[in-house]
mmCIF file of C-alpha atoms in Angstrom:
data_model
loop_
_atom_site.group_PDB
_atom_site.id
_atom_site.type_symbol
_atom_site.label_atom_id
_atom_site.label_comp_id
_atom_site.label_asym_id
_atom_site.label_seq_id
_atom_site.Cartn_x
_atom_site.Cartn_y
_atom_site.Cartn_z
ATOM 1 C CA UNK A 1 -43.586 -11.919 -13.446
ATOM 2 C CA UNK A 2 -41.083 -13.780 -15.561
ATOM 3 C CA UNK A 3 -37.409 -12.822 -15.145
ATOM 4 C CA UNK A 4 -36.126 -10.699 -18.066
ATOM 5 C CA UNK A 5 -33.622 -12.253 -20.407
ATOM 6 C CA UNK A 6 -30.691 -10.754 -22.395
ATOM 7 C CA UNK A 7 -32.952 -11.192 -25.436
ATOM 8 C CA UNK A 8 -35.590 -8.941 -23.855
ATOM 9 C CA UNK A 9 -33.012 -6.238 -23.099
ATOM 10 C CA UNK A 10 -31.751 -6.375 -26.715
ATOM 11 C CA UNK A 11 -35.328 -5.957 -28.004
ATOM 12 C CA UNK A 12 -36.105 -2.988 -25.854
ATOM 13 C CA UNK A 13 -32.770 -1.272 -26.577
ATOM 14 C CA UNK A 14 -33.045 -2.059 -30.273
ATOM 15 C CA UNK A 15 -29.633 -3.703 -30.450
ATOM 16 C CA UNK A 16 -28.272 -7.225 -30.899
ATOM 17 C CA UNK A 17 -27.787 -9.724 -28.017
ATOM 18 C CA UNK A 18 -24.017 -9.647 -28.577
ATOM 19 C CA UNK A 19 -24.148 -5.815 -28.135
ATOM 20 C CA UNK A 20 -25.916 -6.206 -24.790
ATOM 21 C CA UNK A 21 -23.283 -8.727 -23.710
ATOM 22 C CA UNK A 22 -20.447 -6.387 -24.693
ATOM 23 C CA UNK A 23 -22.095 -3.425 -22.991
ATOM 24 C CA UNK A 24 -21.750 -5.307 -19.686
ATOM 25 C CA UNK A 25 -18.511 -7.273 -20.162
ATOM 26 C CA UNK A 26 -16.494 -5.183 -22.589
ATOM 27 C CA UNK A 27 -17.800 -1.578 -22.332
ATOM 28 C CA UNK A 28 -14.716 -0.297 -24.150
ATOM 29 C CA UNK A 29 -16.023 -1.923 -27.300
ATOM 30 C CA UNK A 30 -19.409 -0.195 -27.169
ATOM 31 C CA UNK A 31 -20.175 3.478 -27.806
ATOM 32 C CA UNK A 32 -21.364 5.531 -24.845
ATOM 33 C CA UNK A 33 -24.685 6.252 -26.534
ATOM 34 C CA UNK A 34 -25.332 2.530 -27.182
ATOM 35 C CA UNK A 35 -24.292 1.497 -23.646
ATOM 36 C CA UNK A 36 -26.584 4.103 -22.167
ATOM 37 C CA UNK A 37 -29.517 2.654 -24.199
ATOM 38 C CA UNK A 38 -28.636 -0.875 -23.022
ATOM 39 C CA UNK A 39 -28.317 0.187 -19.346
ATOM 40 C CA UNK A 40 -31.653 2.058 -19.475
ATOM 41 C CA UNK A 41 -33.347 -1.065 -21.010
ATOM 42 C CA UNK A 42 -31.761 -3.339 -18.355
ATOM 43 C CA UNK A 43 -32.918 -0.980 -15.601
ATOM 44 C CA UNK A 44 -36.451 -0.862 -16.952
ATOM 45 C CA UNK A 45 -36.616 -4.662 -17.020
ATOM 46 C CA UNK A 46 -34.809 -5.214 -13.720
ATOM 47 C CA UNK A 47 -32.187 -7.365 -15.663
ATOM 48 C CA UNK A 48 -28.963 -8.684 -14.120
ATOM 49 C CA UNK A 49 -26.297 -10.273 -16.302
ATOM 50 C CA UNK A 50 -25.101 -13.612 -15.026
ATOM 51 C CA UNK A 51 -21.495 -13.375 -13.775
ATOM 52 C CA UNK A 52 -21.124 -17.126 -13.958
ATOM 53 C CA UNK A 53 -22.332 -17.233 -17.528
ATOM 54 C CA UNK A 54 -19.854 -14.484 -18.447
ATOM 55 C CA UNK A 55 -17.053 -16.436 -16.765
ATOM 56 C CA UNK A 56 -17.901 -19.586 -18.689
ATOM 57 C CA UNK A 57 -17.984 -17.768 -21.982
ATOM 58 C CA UNK A 58 -14.733 -15.775 -21.487
ATOM 59 C CA UNK A 59 -12.802 -18.137 -19.315
ATOM 60 C CA UNK A 60 -12.346 -15.290 -16.773
ATOM 61 C CA UNK A 61 -13.696 -15.006 -13.254
ATOM 62 C CA UNK A 62 -13.715 -11.168 -13.385
ATOM 63 C CA UNK A 63 -12.404 -11.303 -9.756
ATOM 64 C CA UNK A 64 -8.944 -10.580 -8.329
ATOM 65 C CA UNK A 65 -7.401 -11.376 -5.006
ATOM 66 C CA UNK A 66 -5.731 -8.734 -2.829
ATOM 67 C CA UNK A 67 -3.528 -10.065 -0.056
ATOM 68 C CA UNK A 68 -2.570 -7.950 2.898
ATOM 69 C CA UNK A 69 -0.506 -8.889 5.949
ATOM 70 C CA UNK A 70 -2.576 -6.428 8.087
ATOM 71 C CA UNK A 71 -6.037 -4.955 8.226
ATOM 72 C CA UNK A 72 -7.354 -2.719 5.453
ATOM 73 C CA UNK A 73 -8.031 0.043 7.959
ATOM 74 C CA UNK A 74 -4.627 1.655 7.683
ATOM 75 C CA UNK A 75 -4.202 4.716 5.469
ATOM 76 C CA UNK A 76 -1.815 3.007 3.082
ATOM 77 C CA UNK A 77 -3.961 -0.118 2.641
ATOM 78 C CA UNK A 78 -7.281 1.792 2.144
ATOM 79 C CA UNK A 79 -5.530 3.993 -0.509
ATOM 80 C CA UNK A 80 -4.055 1.001 -2.354
ATOM 81 C CA UNK A 81 -7.491 -0.655 -2.404
ATOM 82 C CA UNK A 82 -9.107 2.536 -3.727
ATOM 83 C CA UNK A 83 -6.487 2.786 -6.472
ATOM 84 C CA UNK A 84 -7.130 -0.785 -7.524
ATOM 85 C CA UNK A 85 -10.888 -0.214 -7.489
ATOM 86 C CA UNK A 86 -10.575 3.001 -9.559
ATOM 87 C CA UNK A 87 -9.367 0.898 -12.465
ATOM 88 C CA UNK A 88 -10.805 -2.588 -11.915
ATOM 89 C CA UNK A 89 -14.381 -1.518 -11.123
ATOM 90 C CA UNK A 90 -14.803 0.105 -14.558
ATOM 91 C CA UNK A 91 -13.300 -2.936 -16.180
ATOM 92 C CA UNK A 92 -15.986 -5.181 -14.489
ATOM 93 C CA UNK A 93 -13.797 -6.806 -11.766
ATOM 94 C CA UNK A 94 -14.601 -7.561 -8.155
ATOM 95 C CA UNK A 95 -11.806 -7.442 -5.560
ATOM 96 C CA UNK A 96 -11.676 -10.305 -3.016
ATOM 97 C CA UNK A 97 -9.791 -9.044 0.020
ATOM 98 C CA UNK A 98 -7.702 -11.367 2.160
ATOM 99 C CA UNK A 99 -6.424 -9.699 5.353
ATOM 100 C CA UNK A 100 -3.996 -10.898 7.999
ATOM 101 C CA UNK A 101 -1.957 -13.203 5.758
ATOM 102 C CA UNK A 102 0.690 -12.683 8.522
ATOM 103 C CA UNK A 103 0.860 -15.892 10.597
ATOM 104 C CA UNK A 104 2.243 -19.267 9.515
ATOM 105 C CA UNK A 105 -1.194 -20.901 9.886
ATOM 106 C CA UNK A 106 -3.050 -18.186 7.963
ATOM 107 C CA UNK A 107 -0.466 -18.241 5.196
ATOM 108 C CA UNK A 108 -0.411 -21.960 4.848
ATOM 109 C CA UNK A 109 -4.226 -22.226 4.658
ATOM 110 C CA UNK A 110 -4.514 -19.409 2.080
ATOM 111 C CA UNK A 111 -1.750 -20.492 -0.237
ATOM 112 C CA UNK A 112 -2.803 -24.128 -0.067
ATOM 113 C CA UNK A 113 -6.430 -23.577 -0.947
ATOM 114 C CA UNK A 114 -6.105 -20.794 -3.536
ATOM 115 C CA UNK A 115 -4.948 -23.092 -6.359
ATOM 116 C CA UNK A 116 -7.837 -25.370 -5.716
ATOM 117 C CA UNK A 117 -10.418 -22.513 -5.908
ATOM 118 C CA UNK A 118 -8.858 -21.114 -9.098
ATOM 119 C CA UNK A 119 -11.495 -18.298 -8.987
ATOM 120 C CA UNK A 120 -9.416 -15.244 -9.637
ATOM 121 C CA UNK A 121 -7.836 -13.670 -12.702
ATOM 122 C CA UNK A 122 -4.930 -12.028 -10.916
ATOM 123 C CA UNK A 123 -3.355 -11.894 -7.515
ATOM 124 C CA UNK A 124 -2.001 -8.687 -5.797
ATOM 125 C CA UNK A 125 0.450 -9.018 -2.941
ATOM 126 C CA UNK A 126 0.564 -5.879 -0.807
ATOM 127 C CA UNK A 127 3.658 -4.887 1.158
ATOM 128 C CA UNK A 128 5.075 -8.271 2.096
ATOM 129 C CA UNK A 129 7.292 -10.931 0.520
ATOM 130 C CA UNK A 130 6.301 -14.537 -0.342
ATOM 131 C CA UNK A 131 8.458 -17.560 0.077
ATOM 132 C CA UNK A 132 9.285 -20.296 -2.442
ATOM 133 C CA UNK A 133 6.372 -22.535 -1.350
ATOM 134 C CA UNK A 134 3.933 -19.701 -1.608
ATOM 135 C CA UNK A 135 5.301 -18.757 -5.052
ATOM 136 C CA UNK A 136 4.907 -22.329 -6.232
ATOM 137 C CA UNK A 137 1.269 -22.353 -5.059
ATOM 138 C CA UNK A 138 0.462 -19.108 -6.704
ATOM 139 C CA UNK A 139 2.019 -20.222 -9.973
ATOM 140 C CA UNK A 140 -0.366 -23.160 -10.011
ATOM 141 C CA UNK A 141 -3.245 -20.726 -10.392
ATOM 142 C CA UNK A 142 -1.747 -19.654 -13.787
ATOM 143 C CA UNK A 143 -2.665 -16.002 -13.311
ATOM 144 C CA UNK A 144 -0.476 -12.878 -13.067
ATOM 145 C CA UNK A 145 1.023 -12.135 -9.669
ATOM 146 C CA UNK A 146 1.545 -8.366 -9.078
ATOM 147 C CA UNK A 147 3.509 -6.922 -6.126
ATOM 148 C CA UNK A 148 2.483 -3.678 -4.564
ATOM 149 C CA UNK A 149 5.407 -2.159 -2.510
ATOM 150 C CA UNK A 150 6.825 -5.662 -1.795
ATOM 151 C CA UNK A 151 10.413 -5.965 -0.319
ATOM 152 C CA UNK A 152 11.491 -7.809 -3.443
ATOM 153 C CA UNK A 153 10.375 -8.083 -7.058
ATOM 154 C CA UNK A 154 11.586 -11.686 -7.293
ATOM 155 C CA UNK A 155 8.877 -14.141 -8.456
ATOM 156 C CA UNK A 156 6.404 -11.322 -9.387
ATOM 157 C CA UNK A 157 5.205 -10.947 -12.958
ATOM 158 C CA UNK A 158 4.951 -7.197 -12.334
ATOM 159 C CA UNK A 159 5.334 -4.778 -9.467
ATOM 160 C CA UNK A 160 5.193 -1.184 -8.338
ATOM 161 C CA UNK A 161 6.983 -0.012 -5.178
ATOM 162 C CA UNK A 162 8.361 3.006 -3.471
ATOM 163 C CA UNK A 163 12.007 2.955 -2.346
ATOM 164 C CA UNK A 164 11.483 2.754 1.395
ATOM 165 C CA UNK A 165 15.123 2.429 2.201
ATOM 166 C CA UNK A 166 16.327 5.370 0.136
ATOM 167 C CA UNK A 167 13.352 7.439 1.308
ATOM 168 C CA UNK A 168 14.244 7.063 4.936
ATOM 169 C CA UNK A 169 17.925 7.535 4.042
ATOM 170 C CA UNK A 170 16.934 10.909 2.582
ATOM 171 C CA UNK A 171 14.825 11.839 5.622
ATOM 172 C CA UNK A 172 17.632 11.009 8.072
ATOM 173 C CA UNK A 173 20.233 12.799 5.916
ATOM 174 C CA UNK A 174 18.041 15.929 6.046
ATOM 175 C CA UNK A 175 18.014 15.893 9.812
ATOM 176 C CA UNK A 176 21.778 15.448 9.843
ATOM 177 C CA UNK A 177 22.281 18.324 7.415
ATOM 178 C CA UNK A 178 20.256 20.531 9.767
ATOM 179 C CA UNK A 179 23.055 20.014 12.304
ATOM 180 C CA UNK A 180 21.284 17.521 14.692
ATOM 181 C CA UNK A 181 23.599 15.316 16.598
ATOM 182 C CA UNK A 182 21.339 13.178 18.784
ATOM 183 C CA UNK A 183 18.832 11.423 16.438
ATOM 184 C CA UNK A 184 16.513 8.632 17.339
ATOM 185 C CA UNK A 185 14.552 6.402 14.939
ATOM 186 C CA UNK A 186 11.191 5.225 16.363
ATOM 187 C CA UNK A 187 9.627 2.119 14.782
ATOM 188 C CA UNK A 188 7.489 -0.884 15.443
ATOM 189 C CA UNK A 189 9.100 -4.316 15.704
ATOM 190 C CA UNK A 190 9.248 -6.426 12.658
ATOM 191 C CA UNK A 191 6.620 -9.225 12.451
ATOM 192 C CA UNK A 192 7.851 -12.770 13.066
ATOM 193 C CA UNK A 193 8.091 -14.867 9.909
ATOM 194 C CA UNK A 194 7.206 -12.199 7.436
ATOM 195 C CA UNK A 195 9.301 -9.567 5.606
ATOM 196 C CA UNK A 196 7.478 -6.275 5.169
ATOM 197 C CA UNK A 197 8.519 -3.381 2.961
ATOM 198 C CA UNK A 198 8.224 -0.911 5.868
ATOM 199 C CA UNK A 199 11.115 -2.704 7.616
ATOM 200 C CA UNK A 200 13.456 -1.395 4.879
ATOM 201 C CA UNK A 201 13.108 2.096 6.281
ATOM 202 C CA UNK A 202 15.089 1.207 9.374
ATOM 203 C CA UNK A 203 17.937 0.076 7.153
ATOM 204 C CA UNK A 204 17.852 3.488 5.397
ATOM 205 C CA UNK A 205 18.113 5.296 8.796
ATOM 206 C CA UNK A 206 21.065 3.105 9.935
ATOM 207 C CA UNK A 207 22.822 3.584 6.584
ATOM 208 C CA UNK A 208 22.513 7.368 6.608
ATOM 209 C CA UNK A 209 23.849 7.529 10.215
ATOM 210 C CA UNK A 210 26.818 5.291 9.575
ATOM 211 C CA UNK A 211 27.704 7.204 6.425
ATOM 212 C CA UNK A 212 27.681 10.492 8.376
ATOM 213 C CA UNK A 213 29.584 9.317 11.505
ATOM 214 C CA UNK A 214 33.039 10.040 10.081
ATOM 215 C CA UNK A 215 32.479 13.758 9.666
ATOM 216 C CA UNK A 216 29.582 14.582 12.018
ATOM 217 C CA UNK A 217 29.391 14.591 15.829
ATOM 218 C CA UNK A 218 26.557 12.114 15.777
ATOM 219 C CA UNK A 219 24.760 10.049 18.400
ATOM 220 C CA UNK A 220 22.006 7.879 17.067
ATOM 221 C CA UNK A 221 19.856 4.956 18.113
ATOM 222 C CA UNK A 222 16.900 2.875 17.105
ATOM 223 C CA UNK A 223 13.923 2.672 19.449
ATOM 224 C CA UNK A 224 11.853 -0.383 18.424
ATOM 225 C CA UNK A 225 8.504 -0.861 20.201
ATOM 226 C CA UNK A 226 5.882 -3.653 20.067
ATOM 227 C CA UNK A 227 3.537 -3.756 17.070
ATOM 228 C CA UNK A 228 -0.118 -3.127 17.556
ATOM 229 C CA UNK A 229 -2.593 -0.302 18.131
ATOM 230 C CA UNK A 230 -0.619 1.087 21.061
ATOM 231 C CA UNK A 231 2.689 1.423 19.164
ATOM 232 C CA UNK A 232 2.588 5.296 19.266
ATOM 233 C CA UNK A 233 2.140 5.371 22.985
ATOM 234 C CA UNK A 234 4.886 2.840 23.384
ATOM 235 C CA UNK A 235 7.229 5.061 21.356
ATOM 236 C CA UNK A 236 6.227 8.020 23.517
ATOM 237 C CA UNK A 237 7.114 6.130 26.727
ATOM 238 C CA UNK A 238 10.401 4.944 25.272
ATOM 239 C CA UNK A 239 11.406 8.471 24.271
ATOM 240 C CA UNK A 240 10.545 9.891 27.668
ATOM 241 C CA UNK A 241 12.531 7.152 29.357
ATOM 242 C CA UNK A 242 15.807 8.096 27.693
ATOM 243 C CA UNK A 243 18.517 9.658 29.816
ATOM 244 C CA UNK A 244 18.742 12.504 27.373
ATOM 245 C CA UNK A 245 15.875 13.569 25.141
ATOM 246 C CA UNK A 246 16.995 13.650 21.454
ATOM 247 C CA UNK A 247 17.186 16.793 19.360
ATOM 248 C CA UNK A 248 15.756 14.997 16.311
ATOM 249 C CA UNK A 249 13.279 12.181 15.879
ATOM 250 C CA UNK A 250 12.934 10.198 12.638
ATOM 251 C CA UNK A 251 9.635 8.273 12.590
ATOM 252 C CA UNK A 252 8.904 5.102 10.670
ATOM 253 C CA UNK A 253 5.505 6.509 9.619
ATOM 254 C CA UNK A 254 3.244 9.444 10.054
ATOM 255 C CA UNK A 255 0.838 7.368 12.172
ATOM 256 C CA UNK A 256 3.689 7.412 14.786
ATOM 257 C CA UNK A 257 4.926 10.928 14.215
ATOM 258 C CA UNK A 258 1.575 12.772 14.429
ATOM 259 C CA UNK A 259 0.575 11.463 17.908
ATOM 260 C CA UNK A 260 4.177 12.008 19.100
ATOM 261 C CA UNK A 261 4.056 15.691 18.109
ATOM 262 C CA UNK A 262 0.799 16.232 19.947
ATOM 263 C CA UNK A 263 1.609 14.290 23.129
ATOM 264 C CA UNK A 264 5.262 15.247 23.644
ATOM 265 C CA UNK A 265 4.057 18.936 23.992
ATOM 266 C CA UNK A 266 2.316 17.933 27.091
ATOM 267 C CA UNK A 267 5.671 16.947 28.536
ATOM 268 C CA UNK A 268 7.415 20.170 27.611
ATOM 269 C CA UNK A 269 8.912 19.138 24.300
ATOM 270 C CA UNK A 270 7.700 21.446 21.429
ATOM 271 C CA UNK A 271 8.670 21.114 17.793
ATOM 272 C CA UNK A 272 10.567 22.718 16.223
ATOM 273 C CA UNK A 273 11.714 24.809 19.172
ATOM 274 C CA UNK A 274 13.120 21.868 21.152
ATOM 275 C CA UNK A 275 13.515 19.138 18.562
ATOM 276 C CA UNK A 276 12.909 18.322 14.903
ATOM 277 C CA UNK A 277 10.712 15.491 13.824
ATOM 278 C CA UNK A 278 10.081 13.963 10.376
ATOM 279 C CA UNK A 279 7.573 11.383 9.367
ATOM 280 C CA UNK A 280 6.980 9.102 6.331
ATOM 281 C CA UNK A 281 3.940 8.806 4.123
ATOM 282 C CA UNK A 282 2.331 12.296 3.893
ATOM 283 C CA UNK A 283 -0.854 10.715 5.182
ATOM 284 C CA UNK A 284 -4.022 12.668 6.230
ATOM 285 C CA UNK A 285 -3.427 15.220 9.002
ATOM 286 C CA UNK A 286 0.287 15.446 8.282
ATOM 287 C CA UNK A 287 -0.277 18.840 6.790
ATOM 288 C CA UNK A 288 -2.752 19.837 9.577
ATOM 289 C CA UNK A 289 -0.082 19.599 12.239
ATOM 290 C CA UNK A 290 2.585 20.998 9.800
ATOM 291 C CA UNK A 291 4.641 17.796 9.764
ATOM 292 C CA UNK A 292 7.727 17.491 7.604
ATOM 293 C CA UNK A 293 7.542 14.063 5.984
ATOM 294 C CA UNK A 294 8.335 11.798 2.995
ATOM 295 C CA UNK A 295 5.505 11.705 0.500
ATOM 296 C CA UNK A 296 4.243 8.620 -1.310
ATOM 297 C CA UNK A 297 1.040 8.054 -3.245
ATOM 298 C CA UNK A 298 -0.427 4.546 -2.517
ATOM 299 C CA UNK A 299 -3.573 5.240 -4.517
ATOM 300 C CA UNK A 300 -1.550 5.913 -7.670
ATOM 301 C CA UNK A 301 0.447 2.775 -6.925
ATOM 302 C CA UNK A 302 -2.818 0.815 -6.766
ATOM 303 C CA UNK A 303 -4.010 2.254 -10.092
ATOM 304 C CA UNK A 304 -0.673 1.451 -11.691
ATOM 305 C CA UNK A 305 -0.698 -2.135 -10.394
ATOM 306 C CA UNK A 306 -4.292 -2.600 -11.682
ATOM 307 C CA UNK A 307 -3.305 -1.359 -15.199
ATOM 308 C CA UNK A 308 -0.383 -3.817 -15.213
ATOM 309 C CA UNK A 309 -2.775 -6.644 -14.187
ATOM 310 C CA UNK A 310 -5.264 -5.851 -16.970
ATOM 311 C CA UNK A 311 -2.458 -5.813 -19.498
ATOM 312 C CA UNK A 312 -1.192 -9.245 -18.304
ATOM 313 C CA UNK A 313 -4.691 -10.737 -18.145
ATOM 314 C CA UNK A 314 -5.086 -9.697 -21.783
ATOM 315 C CA UNK A 315 -1.803 -11.520 -22.471
ATOM 316 C CA UNK A 316 -0.235 -8.384 -23.764
ATOM 317 C CA UNK A 317 3.461 -7.401 -23.020
ATOM 318 C CA UNK A 318 4.351 -4.778 -20.385
ATOM 319 C CA UNK A 319 6.712 -1.961 -21.334
ATOM 320 C CA UNK A 320 7.828 -1.544 -17.805
ATOM 321 C CA UNK A 321 6.888 -4.540 -15.657
ATOM 322 C CA UNK A 322 8.677 -3.436 -12.512
ATOM 323 C CA UNK A 323 8.694 0.124 -11.313
ATOM 324 C CA UNK A 324 10.333 1.721 -8.287
ATOM 325 C CA UNK A 325 9.128 5.258 -7.286
ATOM 326 C CA UNK A 326 11.181 7.639 -5.169
ATOM 327 C CA UNK A 327 9.287 9.257 -2.277
ATOM 328 C CA UNK A 328 9.524 13.064 -2.043
ATOM 329 C CA UNK A 329 10.702 15.159 0.970
ATOM 330 C CA UNK A 330 7.848 17.541 1.943
ATOM 331 C CA UNK A 331 9.203 20.437 3.977
ATOM 332 C CA UNK A 332 6.794 21.862 6.511
ATOM 333 C CA UNK A 333 7.293 23.219 10.017
ATOM 334 C CA UNK A 334 8.290 20.392 12.329
ATOM 335 C CA UNK A 335 12.088 20.740 11.689
ATOM 336 C CA UNK A 336 14.641 23.479 11.980
ATOM 337 C CA UNK A 337 18.364 24.064 12.071
ATOM 338 C CA UNK A 338 19.736 22.790 15.355
ATOM 339 C CA UNK A 339 21.075 25.439 17.784
ATOM 340 C CA UNK A 340 23.662 23.868 19.970
ATOM 341 C CA UNK A 341 23.534 26.936 22.296
ATOM 342 C CA UNK A 342 20.022 26.099 23.495
#
């Protein structure tokens, strides 16, 4: 059986060839009724529009690149991807995912070969900074570069981020205002050769503690543990090894706070009876264990970034190219006013 052509689809649907093309490539220009007829005809004829032909006609690849310094499996990364897909899928775009752009070798290979391929219409950089060489390489692609929660907006055409430093400053200040005087910040070590947005949270903790030292009886410290899948267990061991267990723990992320709440109870430390603990993200299961945390919405950030990309691809101006969103303090049951008499 001969393969159906776009002309065949147009005949069966009773529309023009250009209408069939628009129904696939620019659905916003076609009524829902007409598009339904075209899709039904295409399905009946087992027709597939040629992506390469569309690219040649429009000059677009209908593909974007998403760069991550870690795996997509984390809550934040999967939510960002879902947000991008919410917008870009309906616009006809595929997302090419590039994970582990985190070593010198990986980064050099990616940023050297991307300009040669030139097969994307936009590049999203998720949660890490890019250096001057990498910026130069990306600029050679001549497509928009959009940052998603990057440490800096420099060299990006657009960006959307949360304020990690101020968010952790607020979280720490909350614990201080509850009267806690021995506060520990648990975090994973920064990766070598890469600046990640999450590292700004530690600066927020330190800034809040230093600001409160002059009028509070405050003892604070940073417990930094190796990165990797075992970072929560490493934080647990580091806390239990302290000469004096803290009365408050400020965690870099919920993925560290949640297992700490569950495992510390085995060793006689129950929240909020014995200590307060606060996380960061409001990720899944934070509400299940009643964790006080800082809320962010990475899926909404992904949608926002995708809309900015589509506007830039269309060569239209952005009313607000760079946006910074403040995380929200979500009060639950893992914190309480500190009782010095205990």
